XYZ file of C-alpha atoms in Angstrom:
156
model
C 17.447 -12.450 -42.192
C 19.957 -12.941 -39.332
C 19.194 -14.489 -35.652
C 19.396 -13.193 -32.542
C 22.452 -14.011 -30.094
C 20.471 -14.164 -27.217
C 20.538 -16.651 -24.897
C 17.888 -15.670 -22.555
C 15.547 -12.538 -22.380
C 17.585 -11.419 -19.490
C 19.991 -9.941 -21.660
C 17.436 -8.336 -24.154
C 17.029 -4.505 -23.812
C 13.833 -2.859 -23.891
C 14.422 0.168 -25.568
C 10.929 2.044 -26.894
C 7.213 1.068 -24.783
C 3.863 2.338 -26.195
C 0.975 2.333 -23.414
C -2.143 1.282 -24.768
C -3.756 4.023 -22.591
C -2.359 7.722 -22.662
C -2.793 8.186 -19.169
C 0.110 5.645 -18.044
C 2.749 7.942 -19.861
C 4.761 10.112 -17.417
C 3.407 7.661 -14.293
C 5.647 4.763 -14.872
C 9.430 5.084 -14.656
C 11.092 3.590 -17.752
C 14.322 2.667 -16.889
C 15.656 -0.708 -15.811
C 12.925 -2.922 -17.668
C 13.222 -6.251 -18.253
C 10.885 -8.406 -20.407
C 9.285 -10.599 -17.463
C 8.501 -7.133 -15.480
C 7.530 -5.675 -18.831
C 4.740 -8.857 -19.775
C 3.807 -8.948 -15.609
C 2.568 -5.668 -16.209
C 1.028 -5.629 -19.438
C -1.095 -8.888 -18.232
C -2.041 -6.501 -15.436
C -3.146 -4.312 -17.466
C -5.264 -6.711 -19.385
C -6.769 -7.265 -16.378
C -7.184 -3.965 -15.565
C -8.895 -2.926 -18.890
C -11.557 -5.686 -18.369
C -13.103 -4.042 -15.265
C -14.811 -1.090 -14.363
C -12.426 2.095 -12.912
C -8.968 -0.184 -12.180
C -6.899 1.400 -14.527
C -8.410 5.070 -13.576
C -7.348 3.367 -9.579
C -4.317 2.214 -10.791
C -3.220 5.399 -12.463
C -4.157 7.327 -9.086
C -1.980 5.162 -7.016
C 1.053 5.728 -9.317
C 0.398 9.372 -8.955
C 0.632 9.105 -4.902
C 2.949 6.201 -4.785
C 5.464 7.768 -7.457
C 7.480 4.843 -7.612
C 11.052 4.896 -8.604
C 12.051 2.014 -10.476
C 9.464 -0.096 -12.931
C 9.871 -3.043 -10.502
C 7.499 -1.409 -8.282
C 5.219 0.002 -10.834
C 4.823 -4.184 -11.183
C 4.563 -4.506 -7.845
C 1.910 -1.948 -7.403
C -0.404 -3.718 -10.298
C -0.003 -6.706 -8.632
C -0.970 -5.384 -5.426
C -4.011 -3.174 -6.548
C -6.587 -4.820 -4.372
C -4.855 -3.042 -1.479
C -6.341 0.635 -2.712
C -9.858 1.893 -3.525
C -10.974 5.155 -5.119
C -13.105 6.647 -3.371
C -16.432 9.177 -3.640
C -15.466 13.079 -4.233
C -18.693 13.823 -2.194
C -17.662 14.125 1.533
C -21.497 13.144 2.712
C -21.271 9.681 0.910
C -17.963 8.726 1.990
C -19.195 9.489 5.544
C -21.640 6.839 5.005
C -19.192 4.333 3.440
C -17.237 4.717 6.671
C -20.204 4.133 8.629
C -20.746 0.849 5.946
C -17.037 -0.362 6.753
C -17.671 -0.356 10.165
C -20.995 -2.942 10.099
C -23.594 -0.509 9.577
C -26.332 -1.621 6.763
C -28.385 1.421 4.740
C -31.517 0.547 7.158
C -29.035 2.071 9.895
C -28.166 4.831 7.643
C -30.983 5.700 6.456
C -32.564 6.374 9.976
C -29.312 8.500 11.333
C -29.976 10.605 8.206
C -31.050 14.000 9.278
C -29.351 13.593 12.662
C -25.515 13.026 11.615
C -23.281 15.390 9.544
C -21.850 12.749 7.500
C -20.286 15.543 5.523
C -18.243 16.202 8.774
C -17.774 12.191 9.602
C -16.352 11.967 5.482
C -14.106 14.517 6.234
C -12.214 13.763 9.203
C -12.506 10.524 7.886
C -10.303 10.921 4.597
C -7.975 12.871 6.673
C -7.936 9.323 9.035
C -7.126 7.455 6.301
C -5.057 9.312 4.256
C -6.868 9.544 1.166
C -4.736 11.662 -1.169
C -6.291 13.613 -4.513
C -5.073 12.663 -7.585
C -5.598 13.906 -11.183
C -7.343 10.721 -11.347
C -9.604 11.030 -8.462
C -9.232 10.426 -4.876
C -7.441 7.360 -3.526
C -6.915 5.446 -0.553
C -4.516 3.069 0.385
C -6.357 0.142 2.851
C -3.589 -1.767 4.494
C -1.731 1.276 5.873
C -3.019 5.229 4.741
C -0.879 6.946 2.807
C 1.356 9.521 4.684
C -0.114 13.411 4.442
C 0.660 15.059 1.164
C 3.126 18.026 1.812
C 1.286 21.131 1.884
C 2.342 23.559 -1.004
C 4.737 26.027 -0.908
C 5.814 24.387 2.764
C 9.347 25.348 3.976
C 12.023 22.374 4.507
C 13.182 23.314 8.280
C-alpha cells in the first residue's frame, strides 16, 4: 500500500460528497471545497440533525440565499440562528408578531375577536421579507430578505 504525498489537507481534492440527507443535494454548490469547509459543515450538520426543524430551516435558507460558492453554504450553517421558519397560517404569525413586540397570550387572547391577525400576519411577512420555500416559509431576522422577483417579470 503506498502513502500519500501530501503535506497538508490544503492540497487534497475533494472530488465525490454524499449528504446524509437527500434534501441538501442540488442546494449546496460543490465546487471549490476544501476539507476544513467540508468537516465545518458536516459538524453543522451534526448539530443540525440533533434538533427539532434546523436542517428543514437550514435547507429553506439555502433555497432563498442560493449561495454561490460552498464557503458560504459554511457560512450560512454557522450563522443559522439569524433565520426562523415560520407558521404557514397567516392568523398565527399575526400573533407571533404581536409576541415579538412584548405582548404575552393574556394580551392576545383578549384582542381575539377584535383584531384581524390574519391581516396583521400578512402585511407582516411582506415587512419582513419572509420568502416561501419548498421547505416552508423563512425569514431572515437581522435584515429581511429582499422581495422574491415576481414570475414571468420583464428585465427593463
Amino acid at each position: 500500500m503506498g502513502s500519500i504525498s501530501l503535506e497538508d489537507f490544503a492540497q487534497a481534492e475533494i472530488t465525490a460528497v454524499k449528504f446524509s440527507s437527500p434534501y441538501l443535494d442540488g442546494l449546496l454548490p460543490l465546487d471549490t471545497i476544501t476539507v476544513e469547509d467540508a468537516n465545518t459543515l458536516a459538524l453543522c450538520l451534526q448539530e443540525m440533525e440533533q434538533e427539532d426543524g434546523e436542517l428543514m430551516k437550514f435547507c429553506a435558507v439555502l433555497e432563498v440565499e442560493q449561495p454561490g460558492a460552498f464557503t458560504e453554504a459554511v457560512s450560512i450553517a454557522m450563522d443559522r440562528d439569524d433565520y426562523e421558519l415560520v407558521p404557514e397560517d397567516m392568523d398565527e404569525y399575526g400573533k407571533q408578531v404581536l409576541r415579538r413586540t412584548g405582548a404575552d397570550d393574556e394580551v392576545i387572547d383578549t384582542i381575539d375577536g377584535y383584531m384581524d391577525f390574519s391581516r396583521l400576519g400578512e402585511d407582516s411577512m411582506a415587512e419582513d421579507g419572509v420568502r416561501r420555500t419548498e421547505f416552508g416559509l423563512a425569514r431572515r431576522l437581522s435584515k429581511p430578505f429582499p422581495p422574491a422577483p415576481e414570475i414571468g417579470q420583464a428585465m427593463m
